[in-house]
Amino acid sequence: MNKKFFILILISMTLSLSGIIAVQTYFIKSNLDKNREEFALSISKVLTSVSDDIEKREYSEYVYKFNELINSGVNIDTTAINNLYFISENNGSNETIIYRNGIIEESLKLPSFLDINIDSINITRISNEREKNFFSLSDPEDIRQYTPEQLLLRIGEISRSKEILFETAYKDLAKRNPIHRRVSSDEIESLLNNALLDNKINLNYEFGIFDNELLTRVQSSNFDFYANEGQDKIFTTTLFKDNENNSDFKLSIYFPNLRNQLLSSSSLVSFDFEVVILSVIFTLIIVIVYVSTISQLLKQKKIAQIKSDFINNMTHEFKTPIATINLVLDSIKNPKIIGNKDKVIGYLNMIKDENNRMNDQVENVLRISRLDKNELDIEKTNLDLHNLINNAVGHLDLIMKNKNGKIELDLNSKYSFIKANQTHFTNAIINIIDNAIKYSDNNPIIKISTRNIDKILNEKDIILSISDNGRGMSKDVQRKIFYKFYREQSGNLHNVKGHGLGLAYVKKIVNYHKGEISVNSIVGKGSTFEIKIPVNNNNTI
């Protein structure tokens, strides 16, 4: 894949995904804000409804008690009653006119049906002249000039349609009562339960009434305003407004762990909320697919690069023996050579060696391919690992001498028999040692050792350790050396012969023998390969 085209695809996909996430985030945030606003509006309606119900209930009780009082007759202690009332209403001006005539000294004792801390309400009035009193039903200021007692007395004498007079008097008198006598916790809880259910809200809540910002005794059992402050939102409404439309009382409610309750409450999961959840899920799927796609693209790009390097390396590996064979054939054609039997035989041996070399390269490629497809038939027998190590070292003895290197053996394992294929396991050891030789600049020193480690149930493993004093590898190279076709490079692609299949083949063989291989390396100090493989039946040497 062209590098510029790959970068263009990567940028396009990233921008597209970023746009999708931005739109989805905006959509989700908008829906969550909408749900929060709708929930707050519903709670506000609930609190307003509860407040109105409480005030209506109290007002109805006052009206009922006062009507009973009027209908049954009040206890009036009168010294002289010569007062005649005449009431007329002016519909045009919305005024009521009360005419009084005579002298009256009266004392009215109204029983304390208002539930305040006095035995009775005393109303005394002395009149010795004719009075004409005007008051407007639509003017609150006109009403406020009378005392509550006067208004209560007047409302008993005039039409029931003028309830505003009674309501004004009732509010002034009712506020003398302490809050716990006007409403109870049980009443508020009952009203809240009904109102919340009417709005399809089934959540745990706590409530309390505040008087001038101080919590009163009217509260739910677990109400803790200060502990909850700053955590869950507090919803508040006024309670028992006076004639000035003001109130010292506030009914407050909050929902502990509101977010968790909203998520777990099926009754509050609206269609929009379900859409939000689905949107989050699909967005996560898109992100996962995006990451997976980018990962695959990068992996394929690396594989393509590795395969390209492999082809170049294989071409180089084949080119050398082919060139050698062509050179030898040209030499044999020389009349001076063709008549010399010994030289011809020597050249023919060179052709055979180069041919075998090419054949080995082809076999390596075919072998790793068949291992990948599990088509390679590997027969395993009981073998001594120490013997396999010695055989591998023997194959490389000449190469080590040419490099002025040496191999140090420390084979001390008591249990060294393993179940393995002699050819393939020997080749695996040879590949590791050959790799150590290739990546050692001068005088390679390779140390090979074995040791046993115990496993459970008296079973044992044998550890084969191969260390060198070569160039070493970085952490990044260590993660990749067992990949097919991978070869560490240092500038020139062909500075080390090979095609990157040696260690990949080693790992395949070790895994096939139910073993493990690992590497530990420090740049400039060398590398250590360790193969751990199960001991077969605890056979001893």
XYZ file of C-alpha atoms in Angstrom:
541
model
C 0.000 0.000 0.000
C 1.296 3.427 -0.950
C 2.449 5.341 2.123
C 0.635 8.565 1.199
C -2.570 6.672 0.441
C -2.319 4.856 3.768
C -1.863 8.144 5.645
C -4.828 9.637 3.748
C -7.053 6.697 4.737
C -5.883 6.930 8.337
C -6.610 10.671 8.539
C -10.011 10.284 6.844
C -11.092 7.492 9.173
C -9.881 9.409 12.230
C -11.717 12.591 11.217
C -14.894 10.646 10.423
C -14.823 8.820 13.735
C -14.092 12.044 15.608
C -17.072 13.678 13.905
C -19.359 10.763 14.763
C -18.237 10.796 18.390
C -18.695 14.591 18.590
C -22.231 14.401 17.164
C -23.151 11.461 19.391
C -21.718 13.224 22.434
C -23.755 16.340 21.660
C -26.873 14.243 21.092
C -26.378 12.294 24.315
C -25.659 15.440 26.328
C -28.729 17.172 24.883
C -30.945 14.214 25.745
C -29.548 13.924 29.255
C -30.054 17.654 29.810
C -33.589 17.343 28.484
C -34.320 14.425 30.801
C -32.900 16.331 33.768
C -35.033 19.362 32.941
C -38.153 17.228 32.549
C -37.444 15.491 35.835
C -36.896 18.818 37.620
C -40.122 20.161 36.097
C -42.029 17.076 37.259
C -40.684 17.435 40.808
C -41.561 21.138 40.779
C -45.131 20.257 39.775
C -45.256 17.622 42.510
C -44.104 20.064 45.192
C -46.503 22.770 44.009
C -49.359 20.272 44.055
C -48.463 19.086 47.561
C -48.160 22.664 48.830
C -51.549 23.590 47.350
C -53.174 20.458 48.795
C -51.853 21.226 52.285
C -53.052 24.833 52.165
C -56.450 23.825 50.781
C -56.848 21.212 53.471
C -56.046 23.709 56.234
C -58.307 26.363 54.724
C -61.159 23.876 54.366
C -60.822 22.899 58.012
C -61.014 26.558 59.097
C -64.066 27.196 56.912
C -65.789 24.094 58.214
C -65.128 24.959 61.856
C -66.186 28.567 61.434
C -69.403 27.569 59.671
C -70.188 25.188 62.502
C -69.587 28.010 64.949
C -71.852 30.433 63.091
C -74.603 27.862 62.567
C -74.587 26.755 66.199
C -74.475 30.319 67.603
C -71.657 31.963 69.449
C -71.484 32.762 73.141
C -72.251 36.495 73.203
C -72.213 38.475 76.448
C -74.220 41.620 75.553
C -75.125 44.521 77.841
C -77.127 46.321 75.213
C -77.893 45.445 71.639
C -79.716 48.145 69.730
C -77.752 47.799 66.557
C -79.453 47.107 63.268
C -77.402 45.901 60.338
C -78.344 46.582 56.794
C -76.114 45.177 54.129
C -76.213 46.175 50.519
C -73.900 45.328 47.647
C -73.015 47.601 44.790
C -72.284 45.312 41.865
C -71.145 48.197 39.706
C -68.387 49.331 42.026
C -67.754 45.900 43.565
C -68.282 47.398 47.049
C -70.198 46.253 50.100
C -71.905 48.877 52.315
C -72.728 48.086 55.953
C -75.058 50.471 57.821
C -75.113 50.434 61.632
C -77.474 52.326 63.950
C -77.706 52.402 67.736
C -75.550 51.825 70.755
C -73.888 48.487 71.354
C -71.364 47.163 73.748
C -70.803 43.549 72.964
C -68.268 40.946 73.863
C -67.944 37.960 71.557
C -65.946 34.981 72.663
C -65.049 32.741 69.768
C -63.880 29.312 70.914
C -60.296 28.594 69.932
C -61.041 26.510 66.865
C -58.001 28.102 65.291
C -55.745 25.834 67.413
C -53.520 28.614 68.701
C -52.292 29.011 72.235
C -55.222 31.130 73.580
C -58.530 30.014 75.078
C -60.680 32.317 72.993
C -60.687 35.351 70.745
C -62.293 38.428 72.352
C -64.056 40.878 70.050
C -65.404 44.026 71.743
C -67.043 46.954 69.994
C -68.825 50.096 71.322
C -70.866 52.223 68.942
C -73.123 55.182 69.714
C -73.601 56.627 66.298
C -74.641 55.650 62.888
C -71.868 54.158 60.793
C -71.556 53.487 57.152
C -68.564 51.275 56.307
C -67.345 50.706 52.793
C -64.826 48.121 51.742
C -63.869 46.806 48.387
C -63.558 43.113 47.785
C -60.969 43.657 45.103
C -58.696 45.976 47.067
C -56.380 44.102 49.482
C -55.312 47.349 51.137
C -58.921 48.093 52.021
C -59.248 44.675 53.593
C -56.018 44.922 55.599
C -57.250 47.952 57.576
C -59.467 45.628 59.575
C -58.259 43.299 62.276
C -58.640 39.537 61.737
C -61.330 39.487 64.431
C -63.321 42.213 62.687
C -63.121 40.437 59.368
C -64.166 37.121 60.888
C -67.155 38.880 62.459
C -68.024 40.608 59.209
C -67.768 37.452 57.098
C -70.336 35.835 59.301
C -72.755 38.621 58.424
C -72.226 38.878 54.676
C -72.517 36.675 51.635
C -70.497 33.466 51.366
C -69.361 34.491 47.915
C -66.993 36.955 49.561
C -64.550 34.273 50.756
C -61.578 36.490 50.118
C -62.390 38.281 53.359
C -62.304 35.064 55.312
C -59.145 33.890 53.599
C -57.358 37.098 54.527
C -58.402 36.768 58.143
C -57.625 33.064 58.205
C -54.064 33.552 56.921
C -53.300 36.176 59.541
C -54.595 33.964 62.321
C -53.228 30.647 61.028
C -49.635 31.835 60.908
C -49.739 32.150 64.704
C -49.717 28.349 64.864
C -46.363 26.498 64.946
C -45.671 24.531 61.770
C -45.921 21.092 63.387
C -49.555 21.873 64.355
C -50.428 22.939 60.844
C -49.061 19.910 58.993
C -47.574 16.542 59.936
C -44.792 14.443 58.422
C -47.246 11.645 57.690
C -49.508 13.964 55.706
C -46.620 15.294 53.617
C -45.307 11.782 52.960
C -48.737 10.577 51.868
C -49.261 13.544 49.548
C -45.746 13.207 48.084
C -46.204 9.485 47.444
C -49.463 10.046 45.592
C -48.166 13.008 43.595
C -44.948 11.208 42.597
C -46.836 8.106 41.500
C -49.222 10.269 39.476
C -46.133 11.540 37.636
C -44.780 7.974 37.223
C -41.867 8.612 39.584
C -41.027 5.762 41.913
C -37.852 6.818 43.711
C -36.666 6.960 47.296
C -36.711 10.472 48.706
C -36.259 12.503 51.886
C -38.110 15.709 52.795
C -38.124 18.451 55.415
C -39.726 21.827 56.153
C -37.524 24.842 56.861
C -38.601 27.898 58.847
C -36.405 30.854 57.878
C -33.646 28.456 56.724
C -33.838 26.459 59.971
C -34.976 22.852 59.798
C -38.196 22.153 61.718
C -39.361 18.933 63.321
C -41.540 18.223 60.281
C -39.198 16.013 58.280
C -38.693 12.451 57.093
C -36.844 10.019 59.328
C -33.608 10.012 57.272
C -33.568 13.622 56.141
C -30.014 14.962 56.428
C -29.743 18.245 54.585
C -26.160 19.057 55.528
C -24.776 15.591 54.766
C -26.426 15.715 51.342
C -25.422 19.309 50.581
C -23.456 19.485 47.340
C -24.266 15.894 46.338
C -27.877 15.472 45.201
C -29.987 18.358 43.966
C -32.425 19.837 46.516
C -35.885 20.712 45.181
C -37.789 23.396 47.132
C -41.181 25.121 47.161
C -42.818 27.680 49.456
C -45.500 26.634 51.924
C -48.284 28.620 53.662
C -47.992 31.956 51.854
C -49.345 34.944 53.797
C -51.424 37.867 52.564
C -48.262 39.512 51.254
C -47.646 36.389 49.163
C -44.542 35.700 51.249
C -43.695 32.686 53.338
C -41.174 31.770 55.985
C -41.677 28.074 55.299
C -40.071 25.989 52.571
C -40.744 22.365 51.756
C -37.524 20.711 50.512
C -37.061 17.278 48.976
C -34.053 15.396 47.631
C -33.461 11.945 46.155
C -30.433 10.092 47.605
C -28.103 8.776 44.868
C -30.404 10.265 42.252
C -28.233 9.279 39.275
C -28.114 5.609 40.260
C -31.827 5.590 41.024
C -32.639 7.083 37.630
C -30.529 4.475 35.843
C -32.046 1.570 37.783
C -35.656 2.754 37.645
C -37.430 1.278 34.631
C -40.353 3.656 35.149
C -38.132 6.633 34.343
C -36.337 5.146 31.329
C -37.992 7.044 28.535
C -37.612 6.305 24.853
C -35.005 9.052 24.580
C -33.003 7.490 27.374
C -33.084 4.110 25.616
C -31.898 5.812 22.448
C -29.029 7.353 24.409
C -27.987 3.930 25.720
C -28.139 2.416 22.231
C -26.214 5.369 20.855
C -23.444 4.847 23.418
C -23.292 1.119 22.611
C -23.112 1.660 18.844
C -20.516 4.405 19.252
C -18.353 2.051 21.319
C -18.745 -0.620 18.625
C -17.634 1.880 15.976
C -14.609 2.839 18.093
C -13.683 -0.834 18.596
C -14.049 -1.538 14.864
C -11.982 1.564 14.084
C -9.172 0.546 16.433
C -9.279 -3.018 15.096
C -9.192 -1.782 11.493
C -6.251 0.543 12.144
C -4.451 -2.265 13.960
C -5.022 -4.631 11.037
C -3.898 -2.005 8.539
C -0.693 -1.409 10.475
C -0.148 -5.141 10.857
C -0.715 -5.741 7.142
C 1.641 -2.892 6.340
C 4.319 -4.472 8.520
C 3.690 -7.891 6.998
C 3.955 -6.415 3.513
C 7.256 -4.787 4.471
C 8.537 -8.003 6.049
C 7.555 -10.042 2.993
C 9.250 -7.514 0.760
C 12.412 -7.813 2.844
C 12.087 -11.593 2.762
C 11.895 -11.622 -1.031
C 14.918 -9.353 -1.254
C 16.864 -11.511 1.171
C 15.853 -14.750 -0.537
C 16.849 -13.250 -3.869
C 20.218 -12.378 -2.397
C 20.592 -15.849 -0.872
C 19.852 -17.507 -4.222
C 21.817 -15.026 -6.276
C 25.124 -15.869 -4.600
C 25.069 -19.648 -5.274
C 23.670 -19.112 -8.768
C 26.474 -16.689 -9.567
C 28.988 -19.149 -8.102
C 27.594 -21.992 -10.226
C 27.723 -19.856 -13.390
C 31.303 -18.871 -12.640
C 32.303 -22.503 -12.061
C 30.615 -23.625 -15.289
C 32.442 -20.927 -17.234
C 35.695 -22.091 -15.662
C 35.040 -25.705 -16.587
C 34.536 -24.682 -20.216
C 38.069 -23.353 -20.274
C 40.228 -25.813 -22.298
C 42.935 -25.635 -19.668
C 40.518 -26.731 -16.949
C 38.374 -29.284 -18.725
C 41.383 -31.461 -19.328
C 42.343 -31.369 -15.634
C 40.246 -34.052 -13.958
C 41.046 -33.002 -10.393
C 40.040 -29.391 -11.009
C 36.839 -30.453 -12.754
C 35.905 -32.676 -9.806
C 36.641 -29.778 -7.428
C 34.431 -27.428 -9.424
C 31.663 -30.033 -9.585
C 31.789 -30.370 -5.792
C 31.428 -26.586 -5.531
C 28.352 -26.770 -7.770
C 26.918 -29.515 -5.579
C 27.556 -27.517 -2.378
C 25.871 -24.420 -3.798
C 22.975 -26.532 -5.027
C 22.584 -28.065 -1.555
C 22.672 -24.583 -0.088
C 19.789 -23.465 -2.306
C 17.922 -26.652 -1.508
C 18.283 -25.968 2.219
C 16.845 -22.500 1.735
C 13.827 -23.908 -0.117
C 13.347 -26.606 2.520
C 13.353 -24.006 5.281
C 10.603 -22.038 3.547
C 8.534 -25.159 2.881
C 9.084 -26.434 6.411
C 7.812 -23.274 8.092
C 4.845 -23.169 5.714
C 3.904 -26.758 6.526
C 4.278 -26.054 10.240
C 1.821 -23.169 9.899
C -0.696 -25.484 8.281
C 0.019 -28.344 10.743
C 0.951 -30.498 7.766
C 4.443 -31.421 8.981
C 4.533 -34.927 10.413
C 6.919 -34.845 13.363
C 7.531 -38.157 15.073
C 8.800 -37.850 18.654
C 10.886 -40.358 20.571
C 12.597 -40.451 23.966
C 15.903 -38.582 23.511
C 18.688 -37.219 25.678
C 18.778 -33.450 25.259
C 22.497 -33.389 26.060
C 23.188 -35.590 23.032
C 21.126 -33.279 20.813
C 23.134 -30.301 22.070
C 26.456 -32.026 21.364
C 25.307 -32.936 17.833
C 24.278 -29.341 17.147
C 27.604 -28.002 18.426
C 29.428 -30.478 16.185
C 27.660 -29.113 13.099
C 28.895 -25.614 13.878
C 32.399 -26.458 15.042
C 34.076 -25.461 11.754
C 32.224 -22.139 11.589
C 33.253 -21.309 15.170
C 36.892 -21.995 14.347
C 36.718 -19.696 11.316
C 35.336 -16.928 13.585
C 37.922 -17.605 16.313
C 35.088 -18.332 18.688
C 34.363 -21.013 21.248
C 31.390 -22.792 22.756
C 31.351 -23.504 26.494
C 29.134 -26.355 27.702
C 27.743 -26.701 31.216
C 25.313 -29.625 30.961
C 24.531 -30.465 34.582
C 20.879 -31.515 34.450
C 20.223 -34.757 36.258
C 17.029 -35.287 34.283
C 17.747 -34.651 30.586
C 15.511 -37.033 28.624
C 12.751 -35.448 26.598
C 10.218 -36.638 24.084
C 11.301 -34.952 20.853
C 12.002 -35.270 17.158
C 15.744 -35.601 16.721
C 16.050 -33.788 13.386
C 13.810 -30.821 14.100
C 14.919 -30.228 17.689
C 18.573 -30.430 16.661
C 17.876 -27.933 13.855
C 16.198 -25.616 16.379
C 19.320 -25.628 18.579
C 21.547 -25.114 15.518
C 19.449 -22.126 14.409
C 19.817 -20.417 17.798
C 23.597 -20.981 17.889
C 23.965 -19.952 14.228
C 21.984 -16.790 14.962
C 24.336 -16.013 17.868
C 27.345 -16.457 15.580
C 25.903 -14.210 12.849
C 25.227 -11.341 15.248
C 28.602 -11.524 17.004
C 31.172 -9.280 15.374
C 34.410 -10.877 16.584
C 35.474 -13.899 18.611
C 32.011 -15.120 19.624
C 31.760 -16.848 22.983
C 28.643 -18.976 23.350
C 27.699 -20.602 26.658
C 25.257 -23.501 26.693
C 23.895 -24.870 29.969
C 21.035 -27.002 31.267
C 19.261 -27.216 34.610
C 16.150 -28.808 36.051
C 13.239 -27.083 37.769
C 10.473 -28.757 39.745
C 6.809 -28.614 38.836
C 3.743 -29.860 40.669
C 3.130 -33.573 41.293
C 6.875 -34.385 41.218
C 7.125 -33.444 37.551
C 10.141 -31.578 36.207
C 11.174 -29.328 33.368
C 14.586 -28.905 31.810
C 15.881 -25.447 30.937
C 18.263 -25.115 27.978
C 20.092 -21.774 28.119
C 22.160 -20.411 25.187
C 24.040 -17.143 25.848
C 26.305 -15.098 23.590
C 28.432 -11.960 23.754
C 27.041 -10.461 20.551
C 25.427 -7.135 19.721
C 22.339 -7.669 21.823
C 18.830 -6.502 20.987
C 16.501 -3.710 21.979
C 13.166 -4.445 23.690
C 11.330 -3.739 20.446
C 13.458 -6.240 18.509
C 13.006 -8.862 21.244
C 9.231 -8.671 20.768
C 9.556 -9.294 17.018
C 12.372 -11.795 16.526
C 10.025 -14.795 16.540
C 7.857 -13.322 13.755
C 8.153 -14.915 10.355
C 10.454 -13.095 7.914
C 11.611 -10.644 10.580
C 15.292 -9.742 10.589
C 17.021 -7.026 12.570
C 18.607 -4.522 10.242
C 21.411 -2.055 10.727
C 21.494 0.105 7.643
C 22.339 -2.411 4.925
C 19.571 -4.911 4.309
C 21.994 -7.728 3.605
C 24.628 -7.112 6.265
C 23.683 -10.470 7.842
C 22.806 -13.455 5.702
C 19.472 -15.161 6.196
C 15.793 -14.734 5.429
C 14.172 -14.317 8.825
C 12.722 -17.807 9.212
C 15.258 -19.294 11.633
C 13.833 -18.133 14.972
C 10.227 -18.381 13.741
C 10.975 -22.031 12.944
C 12.573 -22.495 16.390
C 9.484 -21.168 18.153
C 7.186 -23.411 16.107
C 9.284 -26.486 16.943
C 9.504 -25.633 20.652
C 5.743 -25.067 20.846
C 5.148 -28.349 19.046
C 7.157 -30.067 21.779
C 4.958 -28.396 24.453
C 7.802 -26.126 25.461
C 8.382 -22.403 25.848
C 11.101 -20.125 24.503
C 12.095 -16.695 25.791
C 14.863 -14.183 25.223
C 16.623 -11.671 27.427
C 19.029 -9.266 25.792
C 20.965 -6.063 26.467
C 22.242 -3.968 23.591
C 26.027 -4.227 23.381
C 26.284 -7.062 25.922
C 24.667 -10.049 24.235
C 21.567 -12.215 24.406
C 20.333 -15.268 26.284
C 17.766 -17.677 24.842
C 16.043 -20.124 27.177
C 14.004 -23.147 26.152
C 11.856 -24.822 28.800
C 10.571 -28.280 27.940
C 9.028 -31.099 30.021
C 11.280 -33.958 31.123
C 10.058 -37.341 29.883
C 9.261 -39.800 32.717
C 12.054 -38.389 34.915
C 14.711 -40.488 33.136
C 18.166 -39.737 34.504
C 21.448 -39.608 32.654
